[in-house]
Amino acid sequence: MGEEEKSLNFIEHIVEDDLANGYGDGDLRFRFPPEPNGYLHIGHASSICLNFGLGLRYNAPVNLRFDDTNPAKEEKEYVDAIKKDVAWLGYEWDTECFASDYFQQLYNWAVELVKQGKAYVDSQSSEEMAQQKGTPTEPGTESPFRNRTIEENLELFEGMKNGDFDEGTHVLRAKIDMASSNMLMRDPIMYRILHKPHHRTNTDWCIYPMYDWTHGESDYIEQVSHSLCTLEFLPHRELYNWFLDQLVDSNKLRPKQREFARRNLSHTVVSKRKLLQLVESKVVDGWDDPRMPTISGLRRRGYTPESIRNFADTIGIAKRENIVDVSLLEFHVREHLNKITPRVMAVLNPLKIVITNYEEGKEEWLDAENNPEDENAGNRKVPFSRELYIEQEDFREEANRKFFRLKLGGEVRLKNGYIIKAESCTKDANGNVTEVQCTYDPKSKSGSGTEESLRKVKGTLHWVSVSHAISAEVKLYDRLFTDASPDTHKDKDFMDFVNPDSLRKVTGYLEPSLKEAKIGDRFQFQRLGYFNVDTDSTVEKLVFNRTVTLRDTWAKLEQKS
Ligand code: ATP
Ligand code: MG
C-alpha cells in the first residue's frame, strides 16, 4: 500500500541495515521517553509518530517510558496527561515503564562502578566543579577528591543514599577523562542529593540519578534496540556508550542511540518549560487552552488524531533543525475535517433581514445536505421564516461588481433556500445598517426542480431563522504569538511577542439542529470554518471553538503586507 511505496527515512535505513547485519525481527524494540514535567506538545508528536510508527512498521513493541529522575519538576498529573495524549493519538504501548522503577538497579550498578574505581564522590561545591570544567579547547582540572579510596567512596555514597548529608554537599561522578575533547566526558555527575519526595518513590530515595546515567541504562534494562532522541543529545552519545561499556553483558542486546532533528512550529513555542510559563503567567487558560500547541490544546480545539499524525508524517524526520509553518498543520486538519464534519449554518455577526413578501408566522423546514463529501451523511431540516440573520459582512448598500454578496437591488441565494433580493435598509443614528428589507422568489427553492430553482445567481449566503436560532458562545482564535519564531530573538523574550488578540469571544446564532451537540462534536459552520463543542460547554450554555478557518486567511494577510 501507500506505506510500502514511501521511501524510507534515515532512521528506517539504520534499522534496515541492522536487520541485514544480524538483528532478528524479535530484537527490535523502541520507546518514547517523556519526562513528566509538562504536557506533550506538537514537537513530541513527531517523536511519538516516529517511535510508534517504527513499532508498527516492524511489528515491534514500543514502551512508554517516563524519564522521571527529577522530583523537583515532575508530577503524576503530567504522567496521566501524557498517557491520555499518546492513547488519543492512536498508539498502544507495550509496557508502561518508569526510570524510577530502576533506581535500585542503577544504585547497585553505581556501587559496582565505585568498586571498580570508575566512580567517586566529589565533595566540592557546584561552583568549584564548574571552574574545573575547562573549555572545549583546554582540558579540565582534576578534583582534589578524584583519588579517594574505594572504601571511602563506598562509605560516602552509602551515606548520601541514607540521607546523612545535605543537598549540594556531595555528588557521585564517573571517573572518565578530565582532558576529553568532549566536555560531557569530563567526569560527569551521576547522582546528586535531593531531599525531595518523588511522585512514585516518595521518600525512599534522596539521591537521584542524572539523565545520562539513567537513560542508556533504562534502554538496556528494557532491551530497547534503537534509542532515538533529538540532536542536542549527539554529544551525549559517547557518554551513553561509555556507561553501557561498563555494564553490557555480551549475551544481551546493546541499545544504540541515534539522533534526529527537533521539530519547531512557527508562531508558537515547543518547550515544556516555556509552555509552563504561559500557563503560570495566565496568558493562557491552562495546558489545554485551545491556543496551546500541546496535544491536549489541539484536541480541545477540535484537531483530530489523524490530522496530527498526517502532519507528522508529511514533515517526516530530518537531520537538521528547521521551523515548520503552522499553516501546514492547519492544512491537515482542514483536509480531514472537510471529509468528516457535518455542515451546519451559524451566524456570528448578525444582521437581520426581513423578507417582506413571506407570510408572517409561516415556517418551512428545508432540506439540507449534511456533507457533500460523504454520501452516507444524509440530510437534515433547517427552518426558514420571514426574519433571518445573515452576516453583517455579507451586506453592503452599494458595492462594485466583484461583491457577490447582498447589496441593494442585488440578488443572492440563501443556502438550501430561496433567491432573495435586497430592496431597502434601515439605519441607526450612526449610519449603521440595522435591518435589510428583502423580497424572495417563491419558485426558486433549492432542490424543488423548477426552472427558477436552477437559476444561477453569483452569491450564496448562509443564514439562520431569527425565531428558531439558538445562541452560543463562540471562541475565535488567532496565532498565540505575533512573531513566527518568538523564542529565537537575542534581545527579546518570547513573552514579548504574545498576541493580545489571540482570543475573541462572540455570541453566535446557530441553526436549531445544534441544540443536541455534545462536547467534542465537530462541525463545519458553512463559510466560517470548522468548529467543535468546547469542554466548557453546558446544557444551559453551548460553547464552541473555531478549530480553523476554511481558508488560510493569515497567508493572504502576510502576502498583502
Ligand atoms: P521540552 O524542551 O519541551 O521539555 P524535551 O526534549 O525535554 O522537550 P522530553 O519529555 O524529554 O522533552 O521528550 C521526550 C521525547 O520527545 C524525547 O525523545 C525528545 O527528544 C522528543 N522531543 C521533544 N521535543 C521534540 C521536538 N520539538 N521535536 C521532536 N522531538 C521532540
Ligand atoms: Mg527535557
Coordinates of C-alpha atoms and ligand atoms in Angstrom, one line a residue:
M1 CA 0.0 0.0 0.0
G2 CA 1.0 3.7 0.2
E3 CA 3.1 2.9 3.2
E4 CA 5.3 0.5 1.3
E5 CA 5.8 2.9 -1.6
K6 CA 7.0 5.7 0.6
S7 CA 10.8 6.0 0.7
L8 CA 12.5 5.1 4.0
N9 CA 13.7 7.8 6.3
F10 CA 17.2 7.7 7.6
I11 CA 16.3 6.1 10.9
E12 CA 14.5 3.3 9.0
H13 CA 17.6 2.9 6.9
I14 CA 19.6 2.3 10.1
V15 CA 17.1 -0.3 11.3
E16 CA 17.1 -2.0 7.8
D17 CA 20.9 -2.1 7.9
D18 CA 20.8 -3.7 11.4
L19 CA 18.3 -6.3 10.2
A20 CA 20.6 -7.1 7.3
N21 CA 23.6 -7.4 9.6
G22 CA 22.3 -9.8 12.1
Y23 CA 19.4 -8.3 14.2
G24 CA 16.5 -10.7 14.3
D25 CA 12.9 -9.5 14.0
G26 CA 12.4 -10.1 17.7
D27 CA 15.3 -7.9 18.6
L28 CA 13.7 -4.7 17.7
R29 CA 12.2 -2.6 20.4
F30 CA 11.6 1.1 20.7
R31 CA 10.5 3.6 23.3
F32 CA 9.0 7.0 23.7
P33 CA 10.7 8.6 26.8
P34 CA 8.9 11.7 28.0
E35 CA 9.9 13.5 31.2
P36 CA 6.7 14.0 33.1
N37 CA 7.4 17.7 33.8
G38 CA 4.7 19.1 31.5
Y39 CA 2.2 18.2 28.9
L40 CA 3.1 16.8 25.5
H41 CA 3.3 19.3 22.6
I42 CA 3.2 19.1 18.8
G43 CA 7.0 18.5 18.8
H44 CA 6.6 15.4 20.9
A45 CA 4.0 14.2 18.3
S46 CA 6.9 13.9 15.8
S47 CA 8.8 11.7 18.2
I48 CA 5.7 9.7 19.1
C49 CA 4.8 9.1 15.5
L50 CA 8.4 8.2 14.7
N51 CA 8.8 5.6 17.5
F52 CA 5.3 4.1 17.3
G53 CA 5.5 4.2 13.5
L54 CA 8.6 2.1 13.7
G55 CA 6.8 -0.3 16.0
L56 CA 4.0 -0.7 13.5
R57 CA 6.3 -1.0 10.5
Y58 CA 8.5 -3.7 12.1
N59 CA 5.8 -5.2 14.3
A60 CA 8.0 -4.4 17.3
P61 CA 7.0 -3.4 20.8
V62 CA 7.2 0.2 21.9
N63 CA 7.5 1.2 25.5
L64 CA 6.1 4.3 27.1
R65 CA 8.9 5.2 29.4
F66 CA 8.7 8.0 31.9
D67 CA 12.0 9.6 32.4
D68 CA 11.2 10.6 36.0
T69 CA 14.5 11.4 37.7
N70 CA 13.9 14.9 38.8
P71 CA 11.3 15.0 41.6
A72 CA 11.5 18.8 41.8
K73 CA 9.7 19.3 38.5
E74 CA 7.7 16.1 37.9
E75 CA 4.2 15.2 38.9
K76 CA 1.6 12.5 38.5
E77 CA -0.7 14.9 36.7
Y78 CA 1.8 15.0 33.9
V79 CA 2.1 11.2 33.8
D80 CA -1.7 10.9 33.4
A81 CA -1.9 13.6 30.8
I82 CA 0.9 12.1 28.7
K83 CA -0.7 8.6 28.8
K84 CA -4.0 10.1 27.7
D85 CA -2.4 12.1 24.8
V86 CA -0.4 9.1 23.4
A87 CA -3.5 6.9 23.5
W88 CA -5.6 9.6 21.9
L89 CA -3.1 9.9 19.1
G90 CA -4.0 6.3 18.4
Y91 CA -0.9 4.4 19.7
E92 CA -0.7 1.4 22.0
W93 CA 2.4 1.0 24.1
D94 CA 3.7 -2.4 25.0
T95 CA 4.9 -1.7 28.6
E96 CA 4.5 1.4 30.8
C97 CA 7.9 1.9 32.3
F98 CA 9.4 4.4 34.8
A99 CA 13.0 5.2 35.2
S100 CA 12.2 5.4 38.9
D101 CA 11.5 1.6 38.9
Y102 CA 15.2 1.2 38.1
F103 CA 16.5 3.3 41.0
Q104 CA 17.7 0.3 43.0
Q105 CA 19.3 -1.4 39.9
L106 CA 21.0 1.8 39.0
Y107 CA 22.3 2.3 42.5
N108 CA 23.7 -1.2 42.6
W109 CA 25.4 -0.7 39.3
A110 CA 26.8 2.6 40.5
V111 CA 28.2 0.8 43.6
E112 CA 29.9 -1.6 41.2
L113 CA 31.5 1.3 39.3
V114 CA 32.8 2.7 42.6
K115 CA 34.2 -0.7 43.5
Q116 CA 35.9 -0.8 40.1
G117 CA 37.4 2.6 40.7
K118 CA 35.3 4.1 37.9
A119 CA 33.2 6.5 40.0
Y120 CA 34.0 8.7 43.0
V121 CA 32.3 11.0 45.5
D122 CA 33.2 14.6 44.9
S123 CA 32.6 17.0 47.8
Q124 CA 33.2 20.3 46.1
S125 CA 30.5 22.9 45.5
S126 CA 29.0 23.1 42.1
E127 CA 30.8 26.4 41.5
E128 CA 34.2 24.8 42.2
M129 CA 33.4 21.9 39.9
A130 CA 32.3 24.3 37.2
Q131 CA 35.5 26.2 37.5
Q132 CA 37.4 23.0 36.8
K133 CA 35.5 22.0 33.7
G134 CA 37.9 23.7 31.3
T135 CA 36.8 24.8 27.9
P136 CA 36.4 22.9 24.7
T137 CA 40.0 23.6 23.8
E138 CA 41.5 23.5 27.3
P139 CA 41.4 20.4 29.5
G140 CA 39.7 20.5 32.8
T141 CA 41.3 20.2 36.2
E142 CA 41.0 17.0 38.3
S143 CA 39.1 17.3 41.5
P144 CA 41.1 17.0 44.7
F145 CA 38.6 14.2 45.7
R146 CA 39.2 12.2 42.5
N147 CA 41.6 9.8 44.1
R148 CA 39.7 9.0 47.2
T149 CA 40.0 5.3 48.2
I150 CA 37.3 2.9 47.1
E151 CA 36.4 2.3 50.7
E152 CA 35.9 6.0 51.4
N153 CA 33.9 6.4 48.2
L154 CA 31.6 3.4 49.1
E155 CA 31.1 4.8 52.6
L156 CA 30.3 8.3 51.4
F157 CA 28.0 7.1 48.6
E158 CA 26.1 5.0 51.0
G159 CA 25.8 7.9 53.4
M160 CA 24.5 10.0 50.5
K161 CA 21.8 7.4 49.9
N162 CA 21.0 7.1 53.6
G163 CA 20.3 10.8 53.9
D164 CA 23.3 11.6 56.0
F165 CA 24.2 14.7 54.0
D166 CA 22.6 18.0 52.9
E167 CA 21.8 18.8 49.3
G168 CA 24.8 20.1 47.4
T169 CA 27.4 18.6 49.8
H170 CA 28.4 15.6 47.7
V171 CA 27.8 14.2 44.2
L172 CA 28.8 10.9 42.6
R173 CA 30.9 11.4 39.5
A174 CA 32.1 8.9 36.8
K175 CA 35.8 8.8 36.6
I176 CA 36.5 9.2 32.9
D177 CA 38.8 11.8 31.5
M178 CA 39.1 15.5 32.5
A179 CA 41.0 16.1 29.3
S180 CA 38.5 14.7 26.9
S181 CA 37.6 16.9 23.9
N182 CA 34.0 16.1 24.8
M183 CA 33.2 18.2 27.8
L184 CA 30.5 15.7 28.8
M185 CA 33.2 13.1 29.3
R186 CA 34.9 15.2 32.0
D187 CA 33.8 13.2 35.0
P188 CA 30.1 13.7 34.6
I189 CA 27.8 13.7 37.6
M190 CA 25.9 10.5 38.1
Y191 CA 24.0 11.3 41.3
R192 CA 23.0 14.4 43.3
I193 CA 21.4 14.7 46.7
L194 CA 17.8 16.0 46.6
H195 CA 15.7 15.8 49.7
K196 CA 12.5 15.9 47.8
P197 CA 9.7 13.4 47.7
H198 CA 9.2 11.7 44.3
H199 CA 5.7 11.2 42.9
R200 CA 6.3 7.5 42.8
T201 CA 9.1 6.5 45.2
N202 CA 8.1 9.1 47.7
T203 CA 10.9 9.5 50.3
D204 CA 12.6 6.1 49.5
W205 CA 15.4 8.0 47.8
C206 CA 17.2 11.2 48.5
I207 CA 19.8 10.7 45.8
Y208 CA 18.6 10.9 42.2
P209 CA 20.4 9.7 39.1
M210 CA 21.2 12.1 36.3
Y211 CA 19.8 11.8 32.7
D212 CA 23.0 10.4 31.2
W213 CA 23.4 7.7 33.9
T214 CA 19.7 6.8 33.6
H215 CA 18.7 6.9 30.0
G216 CA 21.0 4.3 28.4
E217 CA 20.8 2.0 31.4
S218 CA 17.0 2.1 31.2
D219 CA 17.2 1.3 27.5
Y220 CA 19.5 -1.6 28.4
I221 CA 17.2 -2.9 31.1
E222 CA 14.2 -2.8 28.7
Q223 CA 16.3 -4.1 25.9
V224 CA 15.5 -1.2 23.6
S225 CA 17.3 -1.7 20.3
H226 CA 17.1 1.8 19.0
S227 CA 17.0 4.7 21.4
L228 CA 16.0 7.7 19.3
C229 CA 16.4 11.2 20.6
T230 CA 16.8 14.7 19.4
L231 CA 20.0 16.2 18.1
E232 CA 21.1 18.0 21.2
F233 CA 22.0 14.6 22.6
L234 CA 24.5 13.9 19.8
P235 CA 27.5 14.8 22.1
H236 CA 25.9 12.6 24.8
R237 CA 26.3 9.5 22.7
E238 CA 29.9 9.0 23.7
L239 CA 28.9 9.0 27.3
Y240 CA 25.8 6.8 26.6
N241 CA 28.2 4.3 25.2
W242 CA 30.8 4.6 27.9
F243 CA 28.2 3.8 30.6
L244 CA 27.0 0.8 28.6
D245 CA 30.5 -0.4 28.1
Q246 CA 30.8 -0.8 31.9
L247 CA 27.7 -2.9 32.1
V248 CA 26.7 -4.7 29.0
D249 CA 26.6 -8.5 29.2
S250 CA 27.5 -9.9 25.8
N251 CA 24.5 -12.2 25.8
K252 CA 22.2 -9.2 25.9
L253 CA 21.3 -6.7 23.2
R254 CA 23.2 -3.4 23.3
P255 CA 20.9 -0.4 22.7
K256 CA 22.1 2.3 20.3
Q257 CA 21.3 5.9 20.5
R258 CA 20.6 7.7 17.2
E259 CA 19.6 11.4 16.8
F260 CA 17.1 13.3 14.7
A261 CA 16.2 17.0 14.5
R262 CA 13.8 18.6 16.9
R263 CA 10.6 19.9 15.2
N264 CA 9.7 23.5 15.7
L265 CA 6.4 25.1 14.7
S266 CA 6.0 28.7 13.6
H267 CA 4.2 31.3 15.7
T268 CA 4.5 29.2 18.8
V269 CA 6.9 27.7 21.3
V270 CA 7.5 24.0 21.7
S271 CA 9.2 23.6 25.0
K272 CA 7.5 22.4 28.1
R273 CA 9.4 25.0 30.2
K274 CA 8.1 27.9 28.1
L275 CA 4.6 26.4 27.8
L276 CA 4.6 26.2 31.6
Q277 CA 5.5 29.8 31.8
L278 CA 2.4 30.7 29.6
V279 CA 0.3 28.6 32.0
E280 CA 1.7 30.0 35.2
S281 CA 1.5 33.6 34.0
K282 CA -2.1 33.0 33.0
V283 CA -1.5 34.2 29.4
V284 CA -3.5 31.1 28.6
D285 CA -6.1 29.2 30.4
G286 CA -4.2 26.1 31.3
W287 CA -2.2 23.5 29.4
D288 CA -5.2 22.5 27.3
D289 CA -6.1 26.1 26.3
P290 CA -7.1 25.7 22.6
R291 CA -4.4 28.2 21.6
M292 CA -1.6 26.0 23.1
P293 CA 0.5 23.8 20.8
T294 CA 0.0 21.0 23.3
I295 CA -1.7 17.8 22.2
S296 CA -4.4 18.5 24.8
G297 CA -4.8 22.0 23.5
L298 CA -5.1 20.8 19.9
R299 CA -7.6 18.1 21.0
R300 CA -9.7 20.6 22.8
R301 CA -9.5 22.9 19.8
G302 CA -11.0 20.2 17.6
Y303 CA -8.0 18.7 16.0
T304 CA -8.3 15.0 15.1
P305 CA -5.6 12.4 15.9
E306 CA -5.5 11.6 12.1
S307 CA -4.7 15.2 11.2
I308 CA -1.8 15.4 13.7
R309 CA -0.4 12.0 12.5
N310 CA -0.7 13.1 8.9
F311 CA 1.1 16.3 9.7
A312 CA 3.9 14.5 11.5
D313 CA 4.1 12.0 8.6
T314 CA 4.3 14.8 6.0
I315 CA 7.1 16.7 7.7
G316 CA 8.9 13.4 8.3
I317 CA 12.1 13.4 10.3
A318 CA 15.2 15.4 9.5
K319 CA 18.9 15.6 10.4
R320 CA 18.7 19.4 10.6
E321 CA 16.5 21.7 12.7
N322 CA 14.1 23.9 10.9
I323 CA 10.7 25.6 11.5
V324 CA 7.6 24.1 10.1
D325 CA 4.9 26.7 9.2
V326 CA 1.8 26.2 11.4
S327 CA -0.3 26.6 8.2
L328 CA 0.8 23.1 7.3
L329 CA -0.7 21.8 10.5
E330 CA -3.9 23.7 9.7
F331 CA -3.9 22.4 6.2
H332 CA -4.0 18.8 7.5
V333 CA -6.8 19.5 10.0
R334 CA -8.9 21.2 7.3
E335 CA -8.4 18.3 5.0
H336 CA -9.6 15.8 7.5
L337 CA -12.4 17.9 8.9
N338 CA -13.7 18.5 5.3
K339 CA -14.2 14.8 5.0
I340 CA -15.8 14.0 8.3
T341 CA -17.8 17.1 9.6
P342 CA -21.5 17.7 9.1
R343 CA -22.2 21.1 7.6
V344 CA -24.4 23.5 9.5
M345 CA -25.3 27.1 9.4
A346 CA -24.4 29.7 12.0
V347 CA -24.2 33.4 12.0
L348 CA -21.5 35.1 14.2
N349 CA -22.0 38.8 13.4
P350 CA -25.8 39.0 12.8
L351 CA -27.7 41.4 10.6
K352 CA -31.4 41.0 10.5
I353 CA -33.2 40.7 7.2
V354 CA -36.9 40.7 6.7
I355 CA -38.5 39.0 3.7
T356 CA -41.4 41.3 3.2
N357 CA -43.4 39.0 0.8
Y358 CA -43.0 36.0 3.1
E359 CA -46.1 35.3 5.1
E360 CA -45.9 36.4 8.8
G361 CA -45.9 33.4 11.2
K362 CA -45.1 30.9 8.4
E363 CA -42.3 28.4 8.7
E364 CA -40.8 25.9 6.4
W365 CA -38.4 23.1 7.1
L366 CA -36.0 23.0 4.2
D367 CA -33.9 20.0 3.2
A368 CA -30.2 20.5 3.8
E369 CA -27.4 18.1 2.9
N370 CA -25.2 17.2 5.8
N371 CA -21.9 16.6 4.0
P372 CA -21.4 16.7 0.2
E373 CA -18.1 14.9 0.8
D374 CA -19.8 11.9 2.4
E375 CA -22.8 10.3 0.6
N376 CA -23.8 8.5 3.7
A377 CA -24.1 11.6 5.8
G378 CA -27.8 12.1 4.9
N379 CA -29.9 15.2 5.2
R380 CA -31.4 17.4 7.9
K381 CA -34.1 20.0 8.0
V382 CA -33.5 23.7 8.7
P383 CA -36.2 26.2 9.5
F384 CA -36.9 29.1 7.2
S385 CA -39.1 32.1 8.1
R386 CA -39.8 35.7 7.4
E387 CA -37.0 37.1 9.7
L388 CA -33.5 35.8 9.2
Y389 CA -29.9 36.6 10.3
I390 CA -27.1 36.9 7.8
E391 CA -23.6 38.1 8.5
Q392 CA -23.0 41.9 8.6
E393 CA -20.1 41.4 6.2
D394 CA -22.5 39.9 3.7
F395 CA -24.4 43.1 3.1
R396 CA -23.5 46.4 1.6
E397 CA -25.8 49.2 0.4
E398 CA -23.6 49.7 -2.5
A399 CA -20.7 47.7 -3.9
N400 CA -18.9 47.1 -7.1
R401 CA -19.4 44.1 -9.4
K402 CA -17.0 42.0 -7.6
F403 CA -19.0 41.9 -4.4
F404 CA -21.0 38.7 -4.9
R405 CA -22.9 39.1 -1.7
L406 CA -26.0 41.1 -0.9
K407 CA -26.4 44.7 -2.0
L408 CA -29.4 46.9 -2.6
G409 CA -31.1 45.9 -5.8
G410 CA -29.0 42.7 -6.0
E411 CA -29.8 39.1 -5.6
V412 CA -28.2 36.2 -3.7
R413 CA -29.3 32.6 -3.0
L414 CA -29.8 31.7 0.6
K415 CA -28.1 28.3 1.1
N416 CA -30.6 25.4 0.9
G417 CA -33.4 28.1 0.4
Y418 CA -34.6 30.8 -1.9
I419 CA -33.2 33.6 -4.0
I420 CA -33.7 36.9 -2.3
K421 CA -33.3 40.5 -3.4
A422 CA -32.4 43.4 -1.2
E423 CA -34.9 46.2 -1.6
S424 CA -34.1 48.7 1.2
C425 CA -32.5 49.0 4.5
T426 CA -32.9 50.7 7.9
K427 CA -30.1 52.5 9.7
D428 CA -29.4 53.7 13.3
A429 CA -28.4 57.2 14.2
N430 CA -24.7 56.4 13.5
G431 CA -25.5 55.2 10.0
N432 CA -25.1 51.5 10.8
V433 CA -27.4 49.2 8.9
T434 CA -29.8 47.5 11.4
E435 CA -32.2 45.7 9.1
V436 CA -32.5 44.9 5.4
Q437 CA -35.8 44.5 3.8
C438 CA -35.8 41.9 1.0
T439 CA -38.2 40.0 -1.2
Y440 CA -37.9 36.4 -2.2
D441 CA -38.7 34.4 -5.3
P442 CA -41.2 31.7 -4.1
K443 CA -40.4 29.4 -7.0
S444 CA -36.7 29.4 -6.5
K445 CA -36.5 27.0 -3.6
S446 CA -33.3 24.8 -3.8
G447 CA -33.9 21.3 -4.9
S448 CA -37.5 21.9 -6.0
G449 CA -36.7 21.2 -9.6
T450 CA -38.3 24.4 -11.0
E451 CA -36.7 26.5 -13.7
E452 CA -36.3 29.2 -11.1
S453 CA -34.6 26.8 -8.6
L454 CA -31.9 26.2 -11.1
R455 CA -31.4 29.9 -11.9
K456 CA -27.8 30.8 -11.2
V457 CA -27.0 33.9 -9.0
K458 CA -23.5 34.7 -8.2
G459 CA -23.6 34.6 -4.4
T460 CA -24.8 32.1 -1.9
L461 CA -25.1 33.1 1.8
H462 CA -25.5 31.2 5.0
W463 CA -28.3 32.3 7.3
V464 CA -30.4 31.3 10.3
S465 CA -34.0 31.9 11.2
V466 CA -34.2 34.5 14.0
S467 CA -37.0 32.8 15.9
H468 CA -35.5 29.3 15.6
A469 CA -31.9 30.2 16.2
I470 CA -30.1 29.1 19.4
S471 CA -27.3 31.2 20.8
A472 CA -23.9 30.0 21.8
E473 CA -20.6 31.4 22.9
V474 CA -18.1 31.1 20.1
K475 CA -14.4 31.4 20.7
L476 CA -12.4 32.6 17.7
Y477 CA -8.6 32.2 17.8
D478 CA -5.7 33.8 16.2
R479 CA -2.0 33.0 16.5
L480 CA -0.7 33.0 20.1
F481 CA 2.4 34.8 19.0
T482 CA 2.7 37.6 16.5
D483 CA 6.2 36.5 15.5
A484 CA 7.0 33.4 13.5
S485 CA 9.8 32.3 15.8
P486 CA 9.2 34.2 19.1
D487 CA 11.9 32.4 21.0
T488 CA 14.8 33.0 18.7
H489 CA 15.4 36.7 19.3
K490 CA 18.5 37.6 21.2
D491 CA 17.3 41.0 22.5
K492 CA 13.7 40.0 23.4
D493 CA 11.9 37.4 25.4
F494 CA 9.4 35.2 23.7
M495 CA 6.7 36.5 26.1
D496 CA 7.1 39.9 24.4
F497 CA 5.5 38.5 21.3
V498 CA 2.3 37.2 22.9
N499 CA -0.6 38.3 20.6
P500 CA -3.0 40.3 22.7
D501 CA -5.8 39.4 20.3
S502 CA -5.4 35.7 20.2
L503 CA -8.8 35.0 21.6
R504 CA -12.1 36.7 20.7
K505 CA -15.4 35.6 22.1
V506 CA -18.6 36.3 20.2
T507 CA -22.3 35.2 20.5
G508 CA -23.2 33.1 17.6
Y509 CA -26.7 32.2 16.3
L510 CA -27.0 28.6 15.3
E511 CA -29.5 26.5 13.4
P512 CA -31.5 24.6 16.0
S513 CA -30.1 21.2 15.0
L514 CA -27.1 22.1 17.1
K515 CA -29.1 22.1 20.3
E516 CA -28.1 18.4 20.8
A517 CA -24.4 18.9 20.1
K518 CA -22.1 17.2 22.7
I519 CA -18.7 18.2 23.9
G520 CA -16.1 17.4 21.3
D521 CA -18.6 17.2 18.4
R522 CA -17.1 18.8 15.2
F523 CA -18.9 20.7 12.5
Q524 CA -18.3 22.9 9.5
F525 CA -20.1 26.2 10.0
Q526 CA -20.6 26.9 6.4
R527 CA -18.4 29.7 5.0
L528 CA -16.9 30.3 8.5
G529 CA -14.7 27.3 9.3
Y530 CA -14.6 24.2 11.4
F531 CA -15.8 24.3 14.9
N532 CA -16.2 21.9 17.8
V533 CA -18.0 22.0 21.1
D534 CA -15.7 23.1 23.9
T535 CA -15.2 21.3 27.2
D536 CA -16.6 24.4 28.9
S537 CA -20.0 23.8 27.2
T538 CA -23.0 23.0 29.3
V539 CA -26.7 22.2 28.6
E540 CA -27.6 25.8 29.5
K541 CA -24.8 27.4 27.5
L542 CA -23.2 25.9 24.4
V543 CA -19.6 26.9 23.8
F544 CA -17.8 26.4 20.5
N545 CA -14.2 26.7 19.5
R546 CA -13.2 27.6 16.0
T547 CA -10.7 24.9 15.1
V548 CA -9.6 26.6 11.9
T549 CA -11.0 28.8 9.2
L550 CA -11.9 27.4 5.8
R551 CA -9.1 29.1 4.1
D552 CA -5.7 30.3 5.1
T553 CA -6.5 34.0 5.8
W554 CA -3.2 34.5 7.5
A555 CA -1.2 33.6 4.5
K556 CA -3.2 36.1 2.5
L557 CA -2.6 38.9 5.1
E558 CA 1.1 38.2 5.0
Q559 CA 1.2 38.4 1.3
K560 CA -0.5 41.7 1.3
S561 CA 1.8 43.2 3.9
Ligands
ATP1 P1 11.0 20.1 26.2 O1 12.1 21.0 26.0 O2 9.7 20.5 25.6 O3 10.8 19.7 27.6 P2 12.2 17.6 26.0 O4 13.0 17.0 24.9 O5 12.9 18.0 27.2 O6 11.4 18.8 25.4 P3 11.1 15.1 26.8 O7 9.9 14.9 27.6 O8 12.4 14.8 27.4 O9 11.1 16.6 26.4 O10 11.0 14.5 25.3 C1 10.5 13.2 25.1 C2 11.0 12.8 23.7 O11 10.4 13.7 22.7 C3 12.5 12.9 23.6 O12 13.0 11.8 22.8 C4 12.7 14.2 22.8 O13 13.9 14.2 22.1 C5 11.4 14.2 21.9 N1 11.1 15.6 21.6 C6 10.9 16.6 22.4 N2 10.6 17.8 21.8 C7 10.7 17.5 20.5 C8 10.5 18.2 19.2 N3 10.2 19.5 19.3 N4 10.6 17.6 18.1 C9 10.9 16.3 18.0 N5 11.1 15.5 19.1 C10 11.0 16.1 20.3
MG2 MG 13.6 17.5 28.9

